[in-house]
Amino acid sequence: MLSYHVRLWSPATALVGLATAAVALRVYLSWADKRRNRGRSNIRDTLPRDLNTWRLIDSVEEAGRVWEAVRLAFAHSGIFLWSPGGSASRADPNHTKLSNGFAYLTPTRGEAWLRNLEEFSCHNELTRGGTTADGLHVVIRVASIGDEGKRHAEILRKLARGTKCLFMDNHVVPLWREVQFEDIGFIVSPFVAHSMKDCYGWWAENSVGDIVDMILQALEAIVFVHDLALQDLCKSNYVVQWHPESLKTNKVPLCRPRAFLTDFEMAYEFPAEVASEDRLLIGTPIKDYQRPVPPEISSGEPYDPFKSDVWQLAESFSDFRATVSDIDAILGQMFDTDASQRLSAVEARDKLAAVVHNLPAASLLIPPTLSLLSTMSNQNYQDIKVPVAGDNTQGATMSQGFAGKYKAHEYSASSVGVLIRTIESATGSKLLLSFADNRTKLYHAAQCEKVPDNTPLGAAPA
């Protein structure tokens, strides 16, 4: 006779099995977590220990290695880092095109201009382009390492998200996301098409009306963040959705791009209870500060940082001439070396708006004049002659700004120009070159190489 032994199921047996499985799972997860953390710790040991070290990475290879090390951390957060390419990072050209609401093509440039919306030129290695999992282009910035930079992130949380970011006069680039890797805090903002530094003197064929509208928005941005002394203000810290280039269309634009303020790394926030007359600072925001500063900062005495912000913004436009006397007069008052006579941001905004709104829009459909300025050691400024580009550089040699010829490299293009101004800023040395087509462009010094003075000049790279 056959005999069958049947093992009967019981609730107690099932509970023992489940408990055993749960213990095994906990052990595995603990092991996996330790292994992952050990891997993250090993990666962290290869990354810069402070913001300045990261900012000053000076080789493409090292920058690529550093950002590649955190690629997986961003992938886990649904963000794909752009590939490095010289001084820029580039999006995957095969991704599905999707508007993020902050970067647009114009009819005058067309689809041929698309590569400029899929490329992010880095001022320094703290920033890199990226794309979210749902296809939106973003800019990623190292905001904090340990305790360093935490104030920057806190300021953005107040201004760039929540109810405040919805106000129409708030021009701060929105804060879309934060990513934490060990002690490194990254902020993620929408990719905005172009820097305001391109608004004249470079490729953008903007009219005086286009440029003055950007200046008005820049002032409105300062007024909105009224508790913040920015301490590092210039047109290169603003970005715009597109450049209207109304000189190409010869028409007043039906709408204009919105300008956004970026970079609060140097900002100082006064507590709300501090009276306006007591909102004073002494000295520069950091040691070895490189941006031009007004005389009151150099004096060593307490100064109004809001007035110095206005001066710095005006200084970055100091080579711009609207050739409309009332507009140029206001810009001059913003640039007054006497802080007591200098316009505040509110005064400058209101005066400039009043002038513009009382002029026919078509009257500002004119080209700006570029009046190059040479920064002297005593912080005085004087106009210098703009050398006429061409193979005969005799006139340029006589100009105070001439300092030889350089070949500028931009993406896959290169061209030889005359050096007419060297600019030292917080982001390093820059060279302003004049080309054979009488256009001027600004380049990071690392993008330029000195060539013999008899080298023929070329046209400015498109």
Short mmCIF file of C-alpha atoms in Angstrom, two decimals:
data_model
loop_
_atom_site.label_atom_id
_atom_site.label_comp_id
_atom_site.label_asym_id
_atom_site.label_seq_id
_atom_site.Cartn_x
_atom_site.Cartn_y
_atom_site.Cartn_z
CA MET A 1 0.00 0.00 0.00
CA LEU A 2 1.22 3.40 -0.93
CA SER A 3 1.67 5.84 1.86
CA TYR A 4 1.51 9.63 1.36
CA HIS A 5 2.94 12.09 3.85
CA VAL A 6 1.21 15.45 3.54
CA ARG A 7 2.70 18.51 5.24
CA LEU A 8 -0.21 20.55 6.35
CA TRP A 9 -0.08 24.37 6.09
CA SER A 10 -0.59 26.32 9.23
CA PRO A 11 -0.68 30.10 9.97
CA ALA A 12 2.26 29.71 12.34
CA THR A 13 4.39 28.16 9.61
CA ALA A 14 3.51 30.99 7.21
CA LEU A 15 4.37 33.65 9.78
CA VAL A 16 7.75 32.07 10.43
CA GLY A 17 8.46 32.05 6.70
CA LEU A 18 7.44 35.66 6.30
CA ALA A 19 9.54 36.71 9.26
CA THR A 20 12.57 34.91 7.84
CA ALA A 21 12.05 36.57 4.45
CA ALA A 22 11.64 39.99 6.07
CA VAL A 23 14.89 39.59 8.02
CA ALA A 24 16.70 38.49 4.87
CA LEU A 25 15.31 41.48 2.97
CA ARG A 26 16.38 43.89 5.71
CA VAL A 27 19.87 42.42 5.71
CA TYR A 28 20.07 42.72 1.93
CA LEU A 29 18.78 46.29 1.86
CA SER A 30 21.19 47.29 4.62
CA TRP A 31 24.06 45.73 2.69
CA ALA A 32 22.97 47.39 -0.57
CA ASP A 33 22.58 50.75 1.17
CA LYS A 34 26.04 50.52 2.73
CA ARG A 35 27.52 49.53 -0.62
CA ARG A 36 25.76 52.41 -2.35
CA ASN A 37 26.85 54.89 0.30
CA ARG A 38 30.40 53.57 0.11
CA GLY A 39 30.29 54.10 -3.65
CA ARG A 40 28.91 57.62 -3.23
CA SER A 41 31.56 58.39 -0.64
CA ASN A 42 34.28 57.18 -2.99
CA ILE A 43 32.88 59.42 -5.73
CA ARG A 44 32.65 62.38 -3.34
CA ASP A 45 36.35 62.03 -2.54
CA THR A 46 37.15 62.77 -6.20
CA LEU A 47 35.07 65.98 -6.37
CA PRO A 48 36.10 69.55 -5.44
CA ARG A 49 35.91 70.39 -1.74
CA ASP A 50 34.74 74.01 -2.17
CA LEU A 51 32.93 76.22 -4.68
CA ASN A 52 35.99 78.14 -5.81
CA THR A 53 37.91 74.99 -6.68
CA TRP A 54 34.95 73.77 -8.75
CA ARG A 55 34.54 77.18 -10.36
CA LEU A 56 38.18 77.41 -11.40
CA ILE A 57 38.54 73.98 -13.03
CA ASP A 58 40.66 74.96 -16.01
CA SER A 59 40.74 71.89 -18.25
CA VAL A 60 37.99 70.40 -20.37
CA GLU A 61 39.06 66.90 -19.35
CA GLU A 62 38.86 67.61 -15.62
CA ALA A 63 35.51 69.38 -15.96
CA GLY A 64 34.16 66.42 -17.91
CA ARG A 65 35.39 63.98 -15.28
CA VAL A 66 33.85 65.94 -12.39
CA TRP A 67 30.42 66.28 -13.98
CA GLU A 68 30.47 62.70 -15.24
CA ALA A 69 30.97 61.56 -11.64
CA VAL A 70 27.56 62.97 -10.66
CA ARG A 71 25.72 61.95 -13.84
CA LEU A 72 24.11 58.92 -12.16
CA ALA A 73 22.88 61.02 -9.23
CA PHE A 74 21.08 63.32 -11.67
CA ALA A 75 19.72 60.38 -13.66
CA HIS A 76 18.12 59.07 -10.46
CA SER A 77 16.48 62.51 -10.13
CA GLY A 78 15.16 62.38 -13.70
CA ILE A 79 17.72 64.77 -15.21
CA PHE A 80 20.13 63.90 -17.99
CA LEU A 81 23.33 65.95 -18.08
CA TRP A 82 24.38 67.45 -21.40
CA SER A 83 27.59 66.28 -22.98
CA PRO A 84 30.66 68.51 -22.59
CA GLY A 85 32.09 70.27 -25.62
CA GLY A 86 34.86 72.79 -25.01
CA SER A 87 33.51 75.79 -23.09
CA ALA A 88 29.92 74.62 -23.60
CA SER A 89 27.69 71.63 -22.91
CA ARG A 90 25.30 70.28 -25.53
CA ALA A 91 21.94 68.52 -25.51
CA ASP A 92 21.27 65.21 -27.20
CA PRO A 93 20.22 66.28 -30.74
CA ASN A 94 17.86 63.30 -30.99
CA HIS A 95 15.64 64.27 -28.08
CA THR A 96 12.03 65.30 -28.71
CA LYS A 97 11.78 69.08 -29.02
CA LEU A 98 9.63 70.54 -26.25
CA SER A 99 9.26 74.18 -25.20
CA ASN A 100 10.18 74.96 -21.61
CA GLY A 101 8.65 78.44 -21.94
CA PHE A 102 11.98 80.25 -21.52
CA ALA A 103 13.82 79.81 -24.83
CA TYR A 104 12.52 80.61 -28.31
CA LEU A 105 13.59 80.79 -31.93
CA THR A 106 12.83 83.96 -33.88
CA PRO A 107 11.56 84.09 -37.47
CA THR A 108 14.65 86.07 -38.49
CA ARG A 109 17.01 83.28 -37.38
CA GLY A 110 14.76 80.29 -38.06
CA GLU A 111 15.50 76.63 -37.43
CA ALA A 112 19.16 77.10 -38.32
CA TRP A 113 19.47 78.79 -34.92
CA LEU A 114 18.24 75.70 -33.07
CA ARG A 115 21.71 74.62 -31.98
CA ASN A 116 21.92 77.76 -29.84
CA LEU A 117 18.92 76.53 -27.85
CA GLU A 118 20.60 73.17 -27.30
CA GLU A 119 23.94 74.48 -26.14
CA PHE A 120 24.87 76.09 -22.85
CA SER A 121 28.02 78.19 -22.68
CA CYS A 122 29.38 78.03 -19.17
CA HIS A 123 30.77 81.15 -17.48
CA ASN A 124 32.62 78.69 -15.27
CA GLU A 125 32.39 75.03 -14.36
CA LEU A 126 29.80 75.53 -11.62
CA THR A 127 27.07 75.27 -14.27
CA ARG A 128 26.03 72.67 -16.81
CA GLY A 129 23.06 72.11 -19.13
CA GLY A 130 20.62 69.25 -18.74
CA THR A 131 17.27 67.85 -19.86
CA THR A 132 14.54 66.49 -17.59
CA ALA A 133 12.96 63.10 -18.17
CA ASP A 134 9.92 64.81 -19.69
CA GLY A 135 12.07 66.77 -22.17
CA LEU A 136 12.52 70.23 -20.62
CA HIS A 137 15.92 71.90 -20.95
CA VAL A 138 17.41 73.11 -17.66
CA VAL A 139 20.54 74.68 -16.21
CA ILE A 140 22.18 72.97 -13.25
CA ARG A 141 24.36 74.91 -10.85
CA VAL A 142 26.48 73.89 -7.89
CA ALA A 143 24.95 76.15 -5.23
CA SER A 144 26.47 74.85 -2.01
CA ILE A 145 29.19 72.58 -0.68
CA GLY A 146 28.82 71.91 3.02
CA ASP A 147 27.89 75.19 4.70
CA GLU A 148 29.39 77.27 1.90
CA GLY A 149 26.73 78.70 -0.39
CA LYS A 150 23.72 77.75 1.74
CA ARG A 151 22.63 81.39 1.83
CA HIS A 152 22.45 81.36 -1.98
CA ALA A 153 20.03 78.41 -1.96
CA GLU A 154 17.96 79.96 0.84
CA ILE A 155 17.56 83.19 -1.13
CA LEU A 156 16.36 81.27 -4.18
CA ARG A 157 13.84 79.29 -2.12
CA LYS A 158 12.32 82.60 -1.00
CA LEU A 159 12.30 84.34 -4.38
CA ALA A 160 12.21 81.67 -7.06
CA ARG A 161 9.44 79.37 -5.90
CA GLY A 162 6.20 79.67 -4.00
CA THR A 163 3.83 82.63 -4.28
CA LYS A 164 6.62 85.18 -4.80
CA CYS A 165 7.75 83.60 -8.04
CA LEU A 166 4.30 84.28 -9.53
CA PHE A 167 4.50 88.08 -9.34
CA MET A 168 4.88 89.69 -12.77
CA ASP A 169 7.61 92.06 -11.56
CA ASN A 170 9.70 89.21 -10.16
CA HIS A 171 12.42 88.56 -12.73
CA VAL A 172 14.31 85.89 -10.78
CA VAL A 173 14.75 82.68 -12.78
CA PRO A 174 12.44 80.06 -11.20
CA LEU A 175 13.86 77.31 -9.02
CA TRP A 176 12.46 74.10 -10.45
CA ARG A 177 14.29 71.50 -8.41
CA GLU A 178 17.10 70.82 -5.96
CA VAL A 179 19.40 67.80 -6.11
CA GLN A 180 21.58 66.75 -3.19
CA PHE A 181 24.67 64.57 -3.58
CA GLU A 182 26.45 64.00 -0.28
CA ASP A 183 27.26 67.54 0.97
CA ILE A 184 26.88 69.14 -2.48
CA GLY A 185 23.66 71.02 -3.23
CA PHE A 186 22.64 71.59 -6.85
CA ILE A 187 19.88 73.93 -8.02
CA VAL A 188 17.96 73.28 -11.23
CA SER A 189 16.41 76.16 -13.18
CA PRO A 190 14.88 76.44 -16.65
CA PHE A 191 17.30 76.96 -19.53
CA VAL A 192 16.83 80.54 -20.79
CA ALA A 193 17.85 81.17 -24.40
CA HIS A 194 20.47 83.92 -24.30
CA SER A 195 22.59 86.11 -22.06
CA MET A 196 21.79 89.80 -21.94
CA LYS A 197 25.48 90.46 -22.53
CA ASP A 198 24.81 89.63 -26.20
CA CYS A 199 22.28 92.45 -26.56
CA TYR A 200 24.73 94.69 -28.46
CA GLY A 201 28.29 94.57 -29.69
CA TRP A 202 28.03 90.87 -30.46
CA TRP A 203 25.82 88.99 -32.91
CA ALA A 204 22.38 90.30 -31.87
CA GLU A 205 21.12 93.12 -34.10
CA ASN A 206 18.99 94.77 -31.45
CA SER A 207 17.71 98.31 -31.73
CA VAL A 208 17.99 100.94 -29.02
CA GLY A 209 14.36 100.19 -28.17
CA ASP A 210 15.13 96.50 -27.69
CA ILE A 211 18.10 97.24 -25.45
CA VAL A 212 16.42 99.92 -23.34
CA ASP A 213 13.50 97.57 -22.68
CA MET A 214 16.00 95.06 -21.28
CA ILE A 215 17.56 97.76 -19.08
CA LEU A 216 14.11 98.65 -17.75
CA GLN A 217 13.45 95.02 -16.88
CA ALA A 218 16.88 94.74 -15.27
CA LEU A 219 15.99 97.70 -13.03
CA GLU A 220 12.56 96.26 -12.24
CA ALA A 221 14.31 93.06 -11.16
CA ILE A 222 16.52 94.97 -8.71
CA VAL A 223 13.57 96.85 -7.27
CA PHE A 224 11.64 93.62 -6.62
CA VAL A 225 14.44 92.09 -4.56
CA HIS A 226 14.56 95.23 -2.41
CA ASP A 227 15.96 93.51 0.71
CA LEU A 228 18.90 92.08 -1.24
CA ALA A 229 22.17 93.80 -2.01
CA LEU A 230 23.30 91.79 -5.04
CA GLN A 231 26.97 92.94 -4.98
CA ASP A 232 27.78 91.26 -8.29
CA LEU A 233 25.52 92.91 -10.82
CA CYS A 234 26.10 93.26 -14.54
CA LYS A 235 24.26 92.50 -17.74
CA SER A 236 25.90 89.08 -18.00
CA ASN A 237 23.94 88.06 -14.88
CA TYR A 238 20.69 88.52 -16.79
CA VAL A 239 19.23 86.20 -19.42
CA VAL A 240 16.48 86.74 -22.00
CA GLN A 241 14.05 84.44 -23.81
CA TRP A 242 15.21 85.68 -27.21
CA HIS A 243 16.83 88.73 -28.79
CA PRO A 244 14.26 90.71 -30.85
CA GLU A 245 16.83 91.95 -33.40
CA SER A 246 14.42 94.57 -34.69
CA LEU A 247 17.22 96.07 -36.78
CA LYS A 248 17.01 92.92 -38.93
CA THR A 249 13.24 93.16 -39.35
CA ASN A 250 13.14 96.99 -39.39
CA LYS A 251 9.91 96.73 -37.42
CA VAL A 252 8.98 97.49 -33.84
CA PRO A 253 8.45 94.07 -32.19
CA LEU A 254 4.87 93.09 -31.39
CA CYS A 255 6.15 91.66 -28.11
CA ARG A 256 9.48 91.66 -26.32
CA PRO A 257 11.37 88.95 -24.44
CA ARG A 258 11.22 88.70 -20.69
CA ALA A 259 14.52 89.26 -18.91
CA PHE A 260 15.51 87.18 -15.88
CA LEU A 261 18.01 87.77 -13.10
CA THR A 262 20.40 84.95 -12.18
CA ASP A 263 23.22 84.37 -9.70
CA PHE A 264 22.76 85.40 -6.07
CA GLU A 265 26.02 83.90 -4.85
CA MET A 266 27.38 87.24 -3.60
CA ALA A 267 24.04 88.62 -2.38
CA TYR A 268 23.56 89.91 1.15
CA GLU A 269 20.06 89.91 2.61
CA PHE A 270 19.23 92.55 5.19
CA PRO A 271 16.69 91.55 7.86
CA ALA A 272 13.35 93.25 7.24
CA GLU A 273 13.56 95.11 10.56
CA VAL A 274 16.76 96.95 9.59
CA ALA A 275 15.89 100.55 8.67
CA SER A 276 16.77 101.67 5.15
CA GLU A 277 19.28 104.26 6.42
CA ASP A 278 21.10 101.51 8.34
CA ARG A 279 21.46 99.15 5.40
CA LEU A 280 25.16 99.69 4.87
CA LEU A 281 28.12 97.45 4.08
CA ILE A 282 31.89 97.83 4.14
CA GLY A 283 34.29 96.50 1.51
CA THR A 284 33.87 93.91 -1.24
CA PRO A 285 31.79 90.74 -0.80
CA ILE A 286 34.82 88.44 -1.07
CA LYS A 287 38.58 88.72 -0.98
CA ASP A 288 40.23 89.32 -4.37
CA TYR A 289 36.91 90.49 -5.85
CA GLN A 290 37.40 91.12 -9.58
CA ARG A 291 34.40 93.09 -10.82
CA PRO A 292 34.65 96.88 -11.23
CA VAL A 293 33.43 98.72 -8.13
CA PRO A 294 32.40 102.34 -7.48
CA PRO A 295 34.65 104.65 -5.45
CA GLU A 296 32.66 104.29 -2.22
CA ILE A 297 33.52 100.57 -1.98
CA SER A 298 37.22 101.29 -2.37
CA SER A 299 37.05 103.97 0.35
CA GLY A 300 36.80 101.47 3.20
CA GLU A 301 33.87 103.44 4.65
CA PRO A 302 30.28 102.17 5.10
CA TYR A 303 28.33 102.52 1.85
CA ASP A 304 24.86 101.98 0.41
CA PRO A 305 25.11 98.63 -1.44
CA PHE A 306 21.89 99.27 -3.34
CA LYS A 307 23.40 102.37 -4.94
CA SER A 308 26.56 100.39 -5.75
CA ASP A 309 24.39 97.74 -7.45
CA VAL A 310 23.00 100.45 -9.72
CA TRP A 311 26.54 101.63 -10.51
CA GLN A 312 27.66 98.09 -11.40
CA LEU A 313 24.70 97.57 -13.72
CA ALA A 314 25.36 100.93 -15.39
CA GLU A 315 29.07 100.10 -15.69
CA SER A 316 28.23 96.98 -17.68
CA PHE A 317 26.27 99.21 -20.11
CA SER A 318 28.85 102.00 -20.05
CA ASP A 319 29.94 101.33 -23.63
CA PHE A 320 26.34 101.67 -24.87
CA ARG A 321 25.04 104.92 -26.33
CA ALA A 322 21.37 105.22 -27.20
CA THR A 323 22.07 108.53 -29.02
CA VAL A 324 18.86 109.77 -27.39
CA SER A 325 20.00 112.48 -25.00
CA ASP A 326 17.41 111.87 -22.27
CA ILE A 327 18.13 108.13 -22.19
CA ASP A 328 21.90 108.58 -22.16
CA ALA A 329 21.57 111.19 -19.41
CA ILE A 330 19.73 108.72 -17.16
CA LEU A 331 22.30 106.01 -17.78
CA GLY A 332 24.97 108.57 -16.93
CA GLN A 333 23.23 109.40 -13.64
CA MET A 334 23.19 105.69 -12.79
CA PHE A 335 26.95 105.65 -13.39
CA ASP A 336 27.73 108.75 -11.28
CA THR A 337 30.81 108.20 -9.13
CA ASP A 338 29.19 110.29 -6.37
CA ALA A 339 26.78 107.91 -4.64
CA SER A 340 24.75 110.81 -3.23
CA GLN A 341 24.02 112.01 -6.79
CA ARG A 342 23.53 108.54 -8.26
CA LEU A 343 20.00 107.42 -9.08
CA SER A 344 18.45 104.62 -7.06
CA ALA A 345 17.00 101.64 -8.92
CA VAL A 346 13.45 102.97 -8.41
CA GLU A 347 14.41 106.44 -9.64
CA ALA A 348 16.24 105.08 -12.67
CA ARG A 349 13.37 102.75 -13.55
CA ASP A 350 10.73 105.45 -13.29
CA LYS A 351 12.73 108.14 -15.11
CA LEU A 352 13.71 105.81 -17.94
CA ALA A 353 10.17 104.46 -18.29
CA ALA A 354 8.78 108.00 -18.46
CA VAL A 355 11.18 108.94 -21.26
CA VAL A 356 10.55 105.78 -23.27
CA HIS A 357 6.78 105.92 -22.91
CA ASN A 358 6.70 109.50 -24.18
CA LEU A 359 8.57 108.61 -27.36
CA PRO A 360 7.08 106.99 -30.46
CA ALA A 361 8.21 103.36 -30.47
CA ALA A 362 9.51 103.74 -34.03
CA SER A 363 11.87 106.53 -32.90
CA LEU A 364 13.92 103.92 -31.02
CA LEU A 365 14.19 101.65 -34.06
CA ILE A 366 17.78 102.84 -34.44
CA PRO A 367 21.15 101.15 -33.94
CA PRO A 368 23.10 101.79 -30.73
CA THR A 369 26.54 103.35 -30.75
CA LEU A 370 29.34 101.44 -29.09
CA SER A 371 31.71 103.72 -27.20
CA LEU A 372 34.51 101.58 -25.81
CA LEU A 373 35.71 102.45 -22.35
CA SER A 374 39.09 101.79 -20.79
CA THR A 375 39.15 101.05 -17.07
CA MET A 376 41.96 102.98 -15.42
CA SER A 377 43.63 101.98 -12.16
CA ASN A 378 42.06 104.91 -10.32
CA GLN A 379 38.56 103.79 -11.44
CA ASN A 380 38.17 106.76 -13.79
CA TYR A 381 36.77 105.99 -17.21
CA GLN A 382 37.56 107.63 -20.51
CA ASP A 383 36.34 107.08 -24.04
CA ILE A 384 38.79 105.56 -26.46
CA LYS A 385 38.74 105.36 -30.22
CA VAL A 386 37.24 102.18 -31.66
CA PRO A 387 39.82 100.88 -34.11
CA VAL A 388 38.51 100.31 -37.61
CA ALA A 389 39.08 96.66 -38.37
CA GLY A 390 41.05 95.80 -41.44
CA ASP A 391 44.47 94.57 -42.41
CA ASN A 392 45.91 98.05 -41.97
CA THR A 393 46.15 98.32 -38.17
CA GLN A 394 47.92 101.66 -38.05
CA GLY A 395 44.81 103.36 -36.71
CA ALA A 396 44.34 100.59 -34.20
CA THR A 397 47.94 100.85 -33.03
CA MET A 398 47.33 104.51 -32.21
CA SER A 399 44.28 103.59 -30.16
CA GLN A 400 44.77 103.12 -26.44
CA GLY A 401 42.88 99.85 -26.68
CA PHE A 402 45.00 98.09 -29.32
CA ALA A 403 47.11 95.22 -28.01
CA GLY A 404 47.81 92.95 -30.96
CA LYS A 405 45.85 90.33 -32.85
CA TYR A 406 44.21 87.19 -31.52
CA LYS A 407 42.53 84.19 -33.09
CA ALA A 408 39.21 83.57 -31.35
CA HIS A 409 37.76 80.06 -31.25
CA GLU A 410 33.99 79.68 -30.95
CA TYR A 411 32.45 76.22 -31.35
CA SER A 412 33.86 74.93 -34.66
CA ALA A 413 34.61 78.42 -36.06
CA SER A 414 37.64 80.63 -35.56
CA SER A 415 38.66 84.08 -36.76
CA VAL A 416 41.38 86.66 -36.21
CA GLY A 417 40.52 90.01 -34.62
CA VAL A 418 42.19 93.06 -33.11
CA LEU A 419 42.28 93.19 -29.31
CA ILE A 420 40.77 96.49 -28.21
CA ARG A 421 39.94 95.88 -24.59
CA THR A 422 40.83 93.45 -21.82
CA ILE A 423 38.19 93.03 -19.14
CA GLU A 424 38.81 91.50 -15.72
CA SER A 425 35.69 90.18 -14.03
CA ALA A 426 34.63 87.69 -11.39
CA THR A 427 34.48 85.06 -14.13
CA GLY A 428 38.05 85.69 -15.31
CA SER A 429 39.79 87.63 -18.07
CA LYS A 430 37.91 88.44 -21.26
CA LEU A 431 39.12 89.93 -24.53
CA LEU A 432 37.05 92.28 -26.68
CA LEU A 433 38.04 91.80 -30.31
CA SER A 434 37.19 93.85 -33.41
CA PHE A 435 36.92 92.00 -36.72
CA ALA A 436 37.21 92.88 -40.41
CA ASP A 437 33.46 93.41 -40.72
CA ASN A 438 33.65 96.10 -37.97
CA ARG A 439 31.82 93.89 -35.49
CA THR A 440 33.10 93.42 -31.96
CA LYS A 441 32.76 90.32 -29.80
CA LEU A 442 33.82 89.35 -26.30
CA TYR A 443 35.63 86.08 -25.57
CA HIS A 444 37.02 84.32 -22.54
CA ALA A 445 40.80 84.57 -22.67
CA ALA A 446 41.00 80.77 -22.86
CA GLN A 447 39.16 80.93 -26.21
CA CYS A 448 41.85 83.16 -27.77
CA GLU A 449 45.42 82.69 -28.92
CA LYS A 450 47.90 85.43 -29.80
CA VAL A 451 48.91 85.56 -33.48
CA PRO A 452 51.50 87.68 -35.34
CA ASP A 453 50.44 91.28 -36.07
CA ASN A 454 50.70 90.66 -39.82
CA THR A 455 48.02 87.95 -39.69
CA PRO A 456 45.02 88.96 -41.88
CA LEU A 457 41.84 89.77 -40.00
CA GLY A 458 38.65 87.79 -40.53
CA ALA A 459 34.94 88.39 -40.11
CA ALA A 460 33.36 87.88 -36.70
CA PRO A 461 32.15 84.29 -36.22
CA ALA A 462 28.38 84.07 -36.71
#
